[in-house]
PDB file of C-alpha atoms in Angstrom:
ATOM      1  CA  UNK A  63       8.770  -2.289  -9.625  1.00  0.00           C
ATOM      2  CA  UNK A  64       8.078  -5.744 -11.082  1.00  0.00           C
ATOM      3  CA  UNK A  65       5.133  -5.661 -13.485  1.00  0.00           C
ATOM      4  CA  UNK A  66       3.726  -8.927 -12.151  1.00  0.00           C
ATOM      5  CA  UNK A  67       3.568  -7.394  -8.674  1.00  0.00           C
ATOM      6  CA  UNK A  68       2.143  -4.023  -9.715  1.00  0.00           C
ATOM      7  CA  UNK A  69      -1.426  -5.102  -8.921  1.00  0.00           C
ATOM      8  CA  UNK A  70      -0.388  -6.064  -5.384  1.00  0.00           C
ATOM      9  CA  UNK A  71       1.232  -2.649  -4.883  1.00  0.00           C
ATOM     10  CA  UNK A  72      -2.053  -1.016  -5.960  1.00  0.00           C
ATOM     11  CA  UNK A  73      -3.936  -3.341  -3.626  1.00  0.00           C
ATOM     12  CA  UNK A  74      -1.744  -2.359  -0.676  1.00  0.00           C
ATOM     13  CA  UNK A  75      -2.203   1.325  -1.524  1.00  0.00           C
ATOM     14  CA  UNK A  76      -5.997   0.969  -1.699  1.00  0.00           C
ATOM     15  CA  UNK A  77      -6.081  -0.801   1.672  1.00  0.00           C
ATOM     16  CA  UNK A  78      -3.978   1.901   3.328  1.00  0.00           C
ATOM     17  CA  UNK A  79      -6.264   4.606   1.902  1.00  0.00           C
ATOM     18  CA  UNK A  80      -9.251   2.919   3.562  1.00  0.00           C
ATOM     19  CA  UNK A  81      -7.355   2.393   6.806  1.00  0.00           C
ATOM     20  CA  UNK A  82      -6.411   6.077   6.871  1.00  0.00           C
ATOM     21  CA  UNK A  83     -10.107   6.947   7.049  1.00  0.00           C
ATOM     22  CA  UNK A  84     -10.756   4.471   9.892  1.00  0.00           C
ATOM     23  CA  UNK A  85      -9.020   6.711  12.444  1.00  0.00           C
ATOM     24  CA  UNK A  86     -11.706   9.335  11.852  1.00  0.00           C
ATOM     25  CA  UNK A  87     -14.490   6.725  11.928  1.00  0.00           C
ATOM     26  CA  UNK A  88     -13.286   5.407  15.278  1.00  0.00           C
ATOM     27  CA  UNK A  89     -12.888   8.921  16.692  1.00  0.00           C
ATOM     28  CA  UNK A  90     -16.474   9.628  15.598  1.00  0.00           C
ATOM     29  CA  UNK A  91     -17.739   6.476  17.327  1.00  0.00           C
ATOM     30  CA  UNK A  92     -15.954   7.390  20.557  1.00  0.00           C
ATOM     31  CA  UNK A  93     -17.599  10.815  20.389  1.00  0.00           C
ATOM     32  CA  UNK A  94     -20.966   9.086  19.960  1.00  0.00           C
ATOM     33  CA  UNK A  95     -20.514   7.247  23.270  1.00  0.00           C
ATOM     34  CA  UNK A  96     -18.817   3.994  22.294  1.00  0.00           C
ATOM     35  CA  UNK A  97     -15.916   2.407  24.182  1.00  0.00           C
ATOM     36  CA  UNK A  98     -12.623   1.495  22.406  1.00  0.00           C
ATOM     37  CA  UNK A  99     -12.920  -2.213  23.274  1.00  0.00           C
ATOM     38  CA  UNK A 100     -16.587  -2.275  22.279  1.00  0.00           C
ATOM     39  CA  UNK A 101     -15.812  -0.717  18.905  1.00  0.00           C
ATOM     40  CA  UNK A 102     -13.233  -3.392  18.192  1.00  0.00           C
ATOM     41  CA  UNK A 103     -15.516  -6.236  19.356  1.00  0.00           C
ATOM     42  CA  UNK A 104     -18.407  -5.202  17.105  1.00  0.00           C
ATOM     43  CA  UNK A 105     -16.080  -4.411  14.206  1.00  0.00           C
ATOM     44  CA  UNK A 106     -14.360  -7.797  14.308  1.00  0.00           C
ATOM     45  CA  UNK A 107     -17.607  -9.685  15.018  1.00  0.00           C
ATOM     46  CA  UNK A 108     -19.076  -8.299  11.786  1.00  0.00           C
ATOM     47  CA  UNK A 109     -15.882  -9.205   9.943  1.00  0.00           C
ATOM     48  CA  UNK A 110     -15.803 -12.697  11.465  1.00  0.00           C
ATOM     49  CA  UNK A 111     -19.371 -13.470  10.360  1.00  0.00           C
ATOM     50  CA  UNK A 112     -18.550 -12.113   6.917  1.00  0.00           C
ATOM     51  CA  UNK A 113     -15.397 -14.154   6.479  1.00  0.00           C
ATOM     52  CA  UNK A 114     -17.162 -17.330   7.554  1.00  0.00           C
ATOM     53  CA  UNK A 115     -19.725 -16.723   4.805  1.00  0.00           C
ATOM     54  CA  UNK A 116     -16.850 -16.366   2.326  1.00  0.00           C
ATOM     55  CA  UNK A 117     -15.210 -19.526   3.659  1.00  0.00           C
ATOM     56  CA  UNK A 118     -18.464 -21.470   3.343  1.00  0.00           C
ATOM     57  CA  UNK A 119     -18.907 -20.225  -0.212  1.00  0.00           C
ATOM     58  CA  UNK A 120     -15.343 -21.326  -1.055  1.00  0.00           C
ATOM     59  CA  UNK A 121     -15.741 -24.554   0.983  1.00  0.00           C
ATOM     60  CA  UNK A 122     -12.768 -23.593   3.135  1.00  0.00           C
ATOM     61  CA  UNK A 123     -14.118 -24.734   6.491  1.00  0.00           C
ATOM     62  CA  UNK A 124     -11.019 -26.228   8.083  1.00  0.00           C
ATOM     63  CA  UNK A 125     -10.911 -25.317  11.780  1.00  0.00           C
ATOM     64  CA  UNK A 126      -7.462 -26.214  13.090  1.00  0.00           C
ATOM     65  CA  UNK A 127      -3.975 -25.526  11.779  1.00  0.00           C
ATOM     66  CA  UNK A 128      -1.294 -28.133  11.098  1.00  0.00           C
ATOM     67  CA  UNK A 129       0.299 -28.010  14.558  1.00  0.00           C
ATOM     68  CA  UNK A 130      -0.152 -26.546  18.000  1.00  0.00           C
ATOM     69  CA  UNK A 131       2.781 -24.230  17.275  1.00  0.00           C
ATOM     70  CA  UNK A 132       0.943 -22.749  14.302  1.00  0.00           C
ATOM     71  CA  UNK A 133      -2.180 -22.420  16.430  1.00  0.00           C
ATOM     72  CA  UNK A 134      -0.156 -20.485  19.023  1.00  0.00           C
ATOM     73  CA  UNK A 135       1.175 -18.319  16.191  1.00  0.00           C
ATOM     74  CA  UNK A 136      -2.401 -17.502  15.114  1.00  0.00           C
ATOM     75  CA  UNK A 137      -3.155 -16.577  18.727  1.00  0.00           C
ATOM     76  CA  UNK A 138      -0.136 -14.255  18.691  1.00  0.00           C
ATOM     77  CA  UNK A 139      -1.301 -12.708  15.407  1.00  0.00           C
ATOM     78  CA  UNK A 140      -4.837 -12.298  16.751  1.00  0.00           C
ATOM     79  CA  UNK A 141      -3.391 -10.298  19.640  1.00  0.00           C
ATOM     80  CA  UNK A 142      -0.827  -8.204  17.765  1.00  0.00           C
ATOM     81  CA  UNK A 143      -2.915  -7.559  14.655  1.00  0.00           C
ATOM     82  CA  UNK A 144      -6.263  -7.696  16.398  1.00  0.00           C
ATOM     83  CA  UNK A 145      -7.164  -7.099  20.042  1.00  0.00           C
ATOM     84  CA  UNK A 146      -4.066  -5.324  21.380  1.00  0.00           C
ATOM     85  CA  UNK A 147      -3.433  -3.353  18.206  1.00  0.00           C
ATOM     86  CA  UNK A 148      -6.955  -1.956  18.041  1.00  0.00           C
ATOM     87  CA  UNK A 149      -7.309  -1.568  21.800  1.00  0.00           C
ATOM     88  CA  UNK A 150      -4.201   0.619  21.940  1.00  0.00           C
ATOM     89  CA  UNK A 151      -5.089   2.520  18.763  1.00  0.00           C
ATOM     90  CA  UNK A 152      -8.746   3.052  19.659  1.00  0.00           C
ATOM     91  CA  UNK A 153      -7.896   4.129  23.206  1.00  0.00           C
ATOM     92  CA  UNK A 154      -5.273   6.523  21.837  1.00  0.00           C
ATOM     93  CA  UNK A 155      -8.018   8.184  19.778  1.00  0.00           C
ATOM     94  CA  UNK A 156      -9.887   8.957  23.004  1.00  0.00           C
ATOM     95  CA  UNK A 157      -6.919  11.083  24.149  1.00  0.00           C
ATOM     96  CA  UNK A 158      -5.365  12.522  20.994  1.00  0.00           C
ATOM     97  CA  UNK A 159      -6.295  13.896  17.599  1.00  0.00           C
ATOM     98  CA  UNK A 160      -6.921  11.330  14.870  1.00  0.00           C
ATOM     99  CA  UNK A 161      -4.167  12.890  12.736  1.00  0.00           C
ATOM    100  CA  UNK A 162      -1.596  12.703  15.567  1.00  0.00           C
ATOM    101  CA  UNK A 163      -2.433   9.049  16.216  1.00  0.00           C
ATOM    102  CA  UNK A 164      -2.167   8.214  12.519  1.00  0.00           C
ATOM    103  CA  UNK A 165       1.262   9.835  12.180  1.00  0.00           C
ATOM    104  CA  UNK A 166       2.612   8.001  15.220  1.00  0.00           C
ATOM    105  CA  UNK A 167       1.175   4.643  14.137  1.00  0.00           C
ATOM    106  CA  UNK A 168       2.846   5.110  10.749  1.00  0.00           C
ATOM    107  CA  UNK A 169       6.263   4.443  12.321  1.00  0.00           C
ATOM    108  CA  UNK A 170       5.269   0.757  12.100  1.00  0.00           C
ATOM    109  CA  UNK A 171       7.412   0.281   8.936  1.00  0.00           C
ATOM    110  CA  UNK A 172      10.520   1.394  10.825  1.00  0.00           C
ATOM    111  CA  UNK A 173       9.778  -1.034  13.659  1.00  0.00           C
ATOM    112  CA  UNK A 174       9.044  -3.732  11.078  1.00  0.00           C
ATOM    113  CA  UNK A 175      12.444  -3.258   9.437  1.00  0.00           C
ATOM    114  CA  UNK A 176      14.213  -3.378  12.812  1.00  0.00           C
ATOM    115  CA  UNK A 177      12.326  -6.489  13.959  1.00  0.00           C
ATOM    116  CA  UNK A 178      12.979  -8.129  10.587  1.00  0.00           C
ATOM    117  CA  UNK A 179      16.713  -7.562  10.960  1.00  0.00           C
ATOM    118  CA  UNK A 180      16.571  -9.166  14.408  1.00  0.00           C
ATOM    119  CA  UNK A 181      14.301 -11.972  13.210  1.00  0.00           C
ATOM    120  CA  UNK A 182      16.532 -12.950  10.296  1.00  0.00           C
ATOM    121  CA  UNK A 183      19.448 -13.225  12.702  1.00  0.00           C
ATOM    122  CA  UNK A 184      17.803 -15.240  15.463  1.00  0.00           C
ATOM    123  CA  UNK A 185      14.786 -17.055  13.973  1.00  0.00           C
ATOM    124  CA  UNK A 186      15.073 -20.419  12.256  1.00  0.00           C
ATOM    125  CA  UNK A 187      12.992 -22.294   9.699  1.00  0.00           C
ATOM    126  CA  UNK A 188      10.179 -21.034   7.541  1.00  0.00           C
ATOM    127  CA  UNK A 189       9.488 -17.900   9.572  1.00  0.00           C
ATOM    128  CA  UNK A 190      13.053 -16.719   9.069  1.00  0.00           C
ATOM    129  CA  UNK A 191      12.830 -17.597   5.362  1.00  0.00           C
ATOM    130  CA  UNK A 192       9.549 -15.663   5.102  1.00  0.00           C
ATOM    131  CA  UNK A 193      11.180 -12.394   6.176  1.00  0.00           C
ATOM    132  CA  UNK A 194      12.583  -9.968   3.631  1.00  0.00           C
ATOM    133  CA  UNK A 195      16.338  -9.631   3.354  1.00  0.00           C
ATOM    134  CA  UNK A 196      16.750  -6.134   4.825  1.00  0.00           C
ATOM    135  CA  UNK A 197      20.179  -4.498   4.549  1.00  0.00           C
ATOM    136  CA  UNK A 198      21.524  -2.024   7.113  1.00  0.00           C
ATOM    137  CA  UNK A 199      22.388   0.930   4.913  1.00  0.00           C
ATOM    138  CA  UNK A 200      22.371   4.692   5.173  1.00  0.00           C
ATOM    139  CA  UNK A 201      18.712   5.190   4.123  1.00  0.00           C
ATOM    140  CA  UNK A 202      17.461   2.805   6.801  1.00  0.00           C
ATOM    141  CA  UNK A 203      19.599   4.323   9.555  1.00  0.00           C
ATOM    142  CA  UNK A 204      18.962   7.946   8.568  1.00  0.00           C
ATOM    143  CA  UNK A 205      15.258   7.353   8.017  1.00  0.00           C
ATOM    144  CA  UNK A 206      14.888   5.618  11.369  1.00  0.00           C
ATOM    145  CA  UNK A 207      16.609   8.474  13.215  1.00  0.00           C
ATOM    146  CA  UNK A 208      14.515  11.074  11.382  1.00  0.00           C
ATOM    147  CA  UNK A 209      11.281   9.223  12.164  1.00  0.00           C
ATOM    148  CA  UNK A 210      12.279   8.875  15.836  1.00  0.00           C
ATOM    149  CA  UNK A 211      13.061  12.601  15.989  1.00  0.00           C
ATOM    150  CA  UNK A 212       9.639  13.328  14.539  1.00  0.00           C
ATOM    151  CA  UNK A 213       8.044  11.045  17.123  1.00  0.00           C
ATOM    152  CA  UNK A 214       9.793  12.996  19.880  1.00  0.00           C
ATOM    153  CA  UNK A 215       8.450  16.295  18.497  1.00  0.00           C
ATOM    154  CA  UNK A 216       4.895  14.964  18.397  1.00  0.00           C
ATOM    155  CA  UNK A 217       5.238  13.427  21.861  1.00  0.00           C
ATOM    156  CA  UNK A 218       6.675  16.498  23.539  1.00  0.00           C
ATOM    157  CA  UNK A 219       4.712  19.221  21.809  1.00  0.00           C
ATOM    158  CA  UNK A 220       4.293  21.457  24.853  1.00  0.00           C
ATOM    159  CA  UNK A 221       0.930  22.793  23.786  1.00  0.00           C
ATOM    160  CA  UNK A 222      -0.773  19.447  24.399  1.00  0.00           C
ATOM    161  CA  UNK A 223       1.656  17.460  26.563  1.00  0.00           C
ATOM    162  CA  UNK A 224      -0.756  16.944  29.467  1.00  0.00           C
ATOM    163  CA  UNK A 225      -3.724  16.180  27.245  1.00  0.00           C
ATOM    164  CA  UNK A 226      -2.432  13.547  24.883  1.00  0.00           C
ATOM    165  CA  UNK A 227       0.807  11.966  26.123  1.00  0.00           C
ATOM    166  CA  UNK A 228      -1.172   8.824  26.972  1.00  0.00           C
ATOM    167  CA  UNK A 229      -2.626   8.840  23.474  1.00  0.00           C
ATOM    168  CA  UNK A 230       0.807   9.260  21.902  1.00  0.00           C
ATOM    169  CA  UNK A 231       2.358   6.385  23.859  1.00  0.00           C
ATOM    170  CA  UNK A 232      -0.593   4.141  23.069  1.00  0.00           C
ATOM    171  CA  UNK A 233      -0.181   5.023  19.380  1.00  0.00           C
ATOM    172  CA  UNK A 234       3.452   3.897  19.481  1.00  0.00           C
ATOM    173  CA  UNK A 235       2.291   0.711  21.218  1.00  0.00           C
ATOM    174  CA  UNK A 236      -0.096   0.115  18.323  1.00  0.00           C
ATOM    175  CA  UNK A 237       2.770   0.601  15.850  1.00  0.00           C
ATOM    176  CA  UNK A 238       4.845  -1.979  17.730  1.00  0.00           C
ATOM    177  CA  UNK A 239       1.940  -4.451  17.631  1.00  0.00           C
ATOM    178  CA  UNK A 240       1.488  -3.993  13.886  1.00  0.00           C
ATOM    179  CA  UNK A 241       5.203  -4.475  13.263  1.00  0.00           C
ATOM    180  CA  UNK A 242       5.121  -7.794  15.139  1.00  0.00           C
ATOM    181  CA  UNK A 243       2.017  -8.856  13.219  1.00  0.00           C
ATOM    182  CA  UNK A 244       3.708  -7.986   9.925  1.00  0.00           C
ATOM    183  CA  UNK A 245       6.689 -10.209  10.679  1.00  0.00           C
ATOM    184  CA  UNK A 246       4.732 -13.453  10.616  1.00  0.00           C
ATOM    185  CA  UNK A 247       1.360 -12.953   8.921  1.00  0.00           C
ATOM    186  CA  UNK A 248       2.751 -13.110   5.392  1.00  0.00           C
ATOM    187  CA  UNK A 249       4.185 -16.585   5.946  1.00  0.00           C
ATOM    188  CA  UNK A 250       0.992 -17.839   7.616  1.00  0.00           C
ATOM    189  CA  UNK A 251      -1.026 -16.528   4.656  1.00  0.00           C
ATOM    190  CA  UNK A 252       1.261 -18.412   2.264  1.00  0.00           C
ATOM    191  CA  UNK A 253       0.872 -21.603   4.310  1.00  0.00           C
ATOM    192  CA  UNK A 254      -2.883 -21.498   4.962  1.00  0.00           C
ATOM    193  CA  UNK A 255      -4.375 -19.141   2.395  1.00  0.00           C
ATOM    194  CA  UNK A 256      -5.734 -15.648   2.962  1.00  0.00           C
ATOM    195  CA  UNK A 257      -9.243 -16.694   4.027  1.00  0.00           C
ATOM    196  CA  UNK A 258      -8.296 -19.208   6.703  1.00  0.00           C
ATOM    197  CA  UNK A 259      -5.378 -17.172   8.028  1.00  0.00           C
ATOM    198  CA  UNK A 260      -7.480 -14.011   8.294  1.00  0.00           C
ATOM    199  CA  UNK A 261     -10.388 -15.909   9.861  1.00  0.00           C
ATOM    200  CA  UNK A 262      -8.089 -17.297  12.549  1.00  0.00           C
ATOM    201  CA  UNK A 263      -6.789 -13.797  13.313  1.00  0.00           C
ATOM    202  CA  UNK A 264     -10.353 -12.511  13.652  1.00  0.00           C
ATOM    203  CA  UNK A 265     -11.262 -15.398  15.967  1.00  0.00           C
ATOM    204  CA  UNK A 266      -8.324 -14.952  18.313  1.00  0.00           C
ATOM    205  CA  UNK A 267      -8.703 -11.181  18.212  1.00  0.00           C
ATOM    206  CA  UNK A 268     -12.294 -11.529  19.422  1.00  0.00           C
ATOM    207  CA  UNK A 269     -11.346 -14.150  22.005  1.00  0.00           C
ATOM    208  CA  UNK A 270      -8.597 -12.029  23.563  1.00  0.00           C
ATOM    209  CA  UNK A 271     -10.672  -8.831  23.720  1.00  0.00           C
ATOM    210  CA  UNK A 272     -13.254 -10.458  26.026  1.00  0.00           C
ATOM    211  CA  UNK A 273     -11.417  -9.587  29.298  1.00  0.00           C
ATOM    212  CA  UNK A 274     -11.534  -5.893  28.313  1.00  0.00           C
ATOM    213  CA  UNK A 275     -15.281  -5.724  27.639  1.00  0.00           C
ATOM    214  CA  UNK A 276     -16.499  -5.419  31.235  1.00  0.00           C
ATOM    215  CA  UNK A 277     -16.648  -1.633  30.999  1.00  0.00           C
ATOM    216  CA  UNK A 278     -18.002  -1.547  27.451  1.00  0.00           C
ATOM    217  CA  UNK A 279     -21.655  -2.425  27.952  1.00  0.00           C
ATOM    218  CA  UNK A 280     -22.829   1.051  26.920  1.00  0.00           C
ATOM    219  CA  UNK A 281     -21.352   0.371  23.473  1.00  0.00           C
ATOM    220  CA  UNK A 282     -23.907  -2.409  22.947  1.00  0.00           C
ATOM    221  CA  UNK A 283     -26.976  -0.466  24.098  1.00  0.00           C
ATOM    222  CA  UNK A 284     -29.792   0.060  21.539  1.00  0.00           C
ATOM    223  CA  UNK A 285     -29.706   3.794  22.229  1.00  0.00           C
ATOM    224  CA  UNK A 286     -26.117   3.979  20.991  1.00  0.00           C
ATOM    225  CA  UNK A 287     -26.264   1.410  18.193  1.00  0.00           C
ATOM    226  CA  UNK A 288     -29.463   2.837  16.692  1.00  0.00           C
ATOM    227  CA  UNK A 289     -27.759   6.124  15.809  1.00  0.00           C
ATOM    228  CA  UNK A 290     -27.110   6.260  12.030  1.00  0.00           C
ATOM    229  CA  UNK A 291     -23.630   7.721  12.607  1.00  0.00           C
ATOM    230  CA  UNK A 292     -22.846   4.684  14.768  1.00  0.00           C
ATOM    231  CA  UNK A 293     -24.176   1.792  12.720  1.00  0.00           C
ATOM    232  CA  UNK A 294     -22.979   3.219   9.405  1.00  0.00           C
ATOM    233  CA  UNK A 295     -19.432   3.687  10.736  1.00  0.00           C
ATOM    234  CA  UNK A 296     -19.491   0.222  12.320  1.00  0.00           C
ATOM    235  CA  UNK A 297     -20.603  -1.376   9.044  1.00  0.00           C
ATOM    236  CA  UNK A 298     -17.789   0.412   7.213  1.00  0.00           C
ATOM    237  CA  UNK A 299     -15.211  -0.635   9.825  1.00  0.00           C
ATOM    238  CA  UNK A 300     -16.425  -4.233  10.016  1.00  0.00           C
ATOM    239  CA  UNK A 301     -17.176  -5.137   6.413  1.00  0.00           C
ATOM    240  CA  UNK A 302     -14.867  -2.873   4.412  1.00  0.00           C
ATOM    241  CA  UNK A 303     -11.930  -1.901   6.663  1.00  0.00           C
ATOM    242  CA  UNK A 304     -11.718  -5.276   8.442  1.00  0.00           C
ATOM    243  CA  UNK A 305     -13.202  -8.048   6.306  1.00  0.00           C
ATOM    244  CA  UNK A 306     -12.259  -6.853   2.820  1.00  0.00           C
ATOM    245  CA  UNK A 307      -9.083  -4.971   3.737  1.00  0.00           C
ATOM    246  CA  UNK A 308      -7.543  -7.600   6.033  1.00  0.00           C
ATOM    247  CA  UNK A 309      -7.953 -10.294   3.383  1.00  0.00           C
ATOM    248  CA  UNK A 310      -6.559  -7.967   0.702  1.00  0.00           C
ATOM    249  CA  UNK A 311      -3.674  -6.833   2.916  1.00  0.00           C
ATOM    250  CA  UNK A 312      -2.670 -10.355   3.858  1.00  0.00           C
ATOM    251  CA  UNK A 313      -2.611 -11.341   0.185  1.00  0.00           C
ATOM    252  CA  UNK A 314      -0.521  -8.275  -0.692  1.00  0.00           C
ATOM    253  CA  UNK A 315       1.874  -8.943   2.183  1.00  0.00           C
ATOM    254  CA  UNK A 316       2.367 -12.574   1.167  1.00  0.00           C
ATOM    255  CA  UNK A 317       3.233 -11.457  -2.384  1.00  0.00           C
ATOM    256  CA  UNK A 318       5.303  -8.313  -1.700  1.00  0.00           C
ATOM    257  CA  UNK A 319       7.032  -9.225   1.563  1.00  0.00           C
ATOM    258  CA  UNK A 320       6.506  -8.041   5.114  1.00  0.00           C
ATOM    259  CA  UNK A 321       8.708  -4.937   4.881  1.00  0.00           C
ATOM    260  CA  UNK A 322       7.754  -3.717   1.402  1.00  0.00           C
ATOM    261  CA  UNK A 323       4.027  -3.991   2.102  1.00  0.00           C
ATOM    262  CA  UNK A 324       4.275  -2.368   5.536  1.00  0.00           C
ATOM    263  CA  UNK A 325       6.053   0.628   3.988  1.00  0.00           C
ATOM    264  CA  UNK A 326       2.696   1.638   2.524  1.00  0.00           C
ATOM    265  CA  UNK A 327       1.531   2.374   6.074  1.00  0.00           C
ATOM    266  CA  UNK A 328       3.420   5.683   5.843  1.00  0.00           C
ATOM    267  CA  UNK A 329       0.558   6.959   3.641  1.00  0.00           C
ATOM    268  CA  UNK A 330      -2.021   6.270   6.369  1.00  0.00           C
ATOM    269  CA  UNK A 331      -1.770   9.714   7.993  1.00  0.00           C
ATOM    270  CA  UNK A 332      -2.070  11.535   4.674  1.00  0.00           C
ATOM    271  CA  UNK A 333      -5.583  10.160   4.216  1.00  0.00           C
ATOM    272  CA  UNK A 334      -6.323  10.624   7.928  1.00  0.00           C
ATOM    273  CA  UNK A 335      -5.190  14.253   7.924  1.00  0.00           C
ATOM    274  CA  UNK A 336      -7.430  15.132   4.985  1.00  0.00           C
ATOM    275  CA  UNK A 337     -10.447  13.270   6.397  1.00  0.00           C
ATOM    276  CA  UNK A 338      -9.961  14.608   9.940  1.00  0.00           C
ATOM    277  CA  UNK A 339      -9.727  18.180   8.674  1.00  0.00           C
ATOM    278  CA  UNK A 340     -12.944  17.814   6.653  1.00  0.00           C
ATOM    279  CA  UNK A 341     -15.059  15.810   9.121  1.00  0.00           C
ATOM    280  CA  UNK A 342     -13.640  16.602  12.574  1.00  0.00           C
ATOM    281  CA  UNK A 343     -12.200  20.046  11.923  1.00  0.00           C
ATOM    282  CA  UNK A 344      -8.837  19.008  13.395  1.00  0.00           C
ATOM    283  CA  UNK A 345      -5.830  21.281  13.033  1.00  0.00           C
ATOM    284  CA  UNK A 346      -2.282  20.301  14.013  1.00  0.00           C
ATOM    285  CA  UNK A 347      -0.017  22.601  16.013  1.00  0.00           C
ATOM    286  CA  UNK A 348       3.127  23.848  14.193  1.00  0.00           C
ATOM    287  CA  UNK A 349       5.441  21.635  16.275  1.00  0.00           C
ATOM    288  CA  UNK A 350       3.255  18.554  15.754  1.00  0.00           C
ATOM    289  CA  UNK A 351       3.029  19.330  12.036  1.00  0.00           C
ATOM    290  CA  UNK A 352       6.829  19.553  11.708  1.00  0.00           C
ATOM    291  CA  UNK A 353       7.232  16.360  13.738  1.00  0.00           C
ATOM    292  CA  UNK A 354       4.650  14.570  11.599  1.00  0.00           C
ATOM    293  CA  UNK A 355       6.441  15.676   8.435  1.00  0.00           C
ATOM    294  CA  UNK A 356       9.700  14.311   9.891  1.00  0.00           C
ATOM    295  CA  UNK A 357       8.014  10.973  10.630  1.00  0.00           C
ATOM    296  CA  UNK A 358       6.671  10.774   7.095  1.00  0.00           C
ATOM    297  CA  UNK A 359      10.005  11.741   5.518  1.00  0.00           C
ATOM    298  CA  UNK A 360      11.922   9.349   7.762  1.00  0.00           C
ATOM    299  CA  UNK A 361       9.741   6.374   6.951  1.00  0.00           C
ATOM    300  CA  UNK A 362       9.894   7.141   3.221  1.00  0.00           C
ATOM    301  CA  UNK A 363      13.697   7.411   3.438  1.00  0.00           C
ATOM    302  CA  UNK A 364      13.935   4.166   5.376  1.00  0.00           C
ATOM    303  CA  UNK A 365      11.868   2.540   2.648  1.00  0.00           C
ATOM    304  CA  UNK A 366      14.607   3.276   0.117  1.00  0.00           C
ATOM    305  CA  UNK A 367      17.065   0.907   1.827  1.00  0.00           C
ATOM    306  CA  UNK A 368      16.780  -1.880  -0.747  1.00  0.00           C
ATOM    307  CA  UNK A 369      17.758   0.470  -3.561  1.00  0.00           C
ATOM    308  CA  UNK A 370      20.430   2.275  -1.518  1.00  0.00           C
TER     309      UNK A 370
END
């Protein structure tokens, strides 16, 4: 590990530790009567106000990007890393255990490696140059197959098939969204800086969640928002997990590369599992536990590809 990048590795690890806890926070908010879309809207609204204050303090108030193509890219990133990612993940938490969702979402590094291979072959220009040079070697192939086998075990655990299949599929959808986000956000952060790039993602995330808010009015009621468990979790999600962590993550990704940084996502479920056991009292079934271990091992193995 390069010594001049060690701090960015620590930064990525710290962000993932916080994000591992967010699954439990969101599950708690759903239990308190909030809607998945409403949780995201309030979370990102807090983060958007916060990042504008940072931008004003740094005098980084530029509104538009260099071209309409870059503006469309920010829209895409606002959807994949914002509205659709959190809508699928938050909705999954309404159907499945927080630990199950976290383990399934952690296949994002495998998807990221696959999409990066495709992107380097077919994309042109700076976005192709911004992708890591991923080699197809035994660790990547074996790790991908092991992670996919683990996903199948979690998906088809007979003890909860009827209850949480929707949650499992939504979790995989969230992983796909995050992999797409990871392909391009690093380059946009290099081009526009972490503050502006993250602010644009927050804006388009909020804009594209609006069509899904029609059934979320209960999430904004004073009776719900006045509960300490609600507003404290929302403040944590908005100011720490979104504002601080998105800026930090985008910086780390621009320095480490889209694949290397996303590999840290495999630690997400470790923090989720511990927090969910303590706060929610969740326990995984034996089949789901074995499948989750296979996912974790597969993603770690796939992460060894550059040294293989």
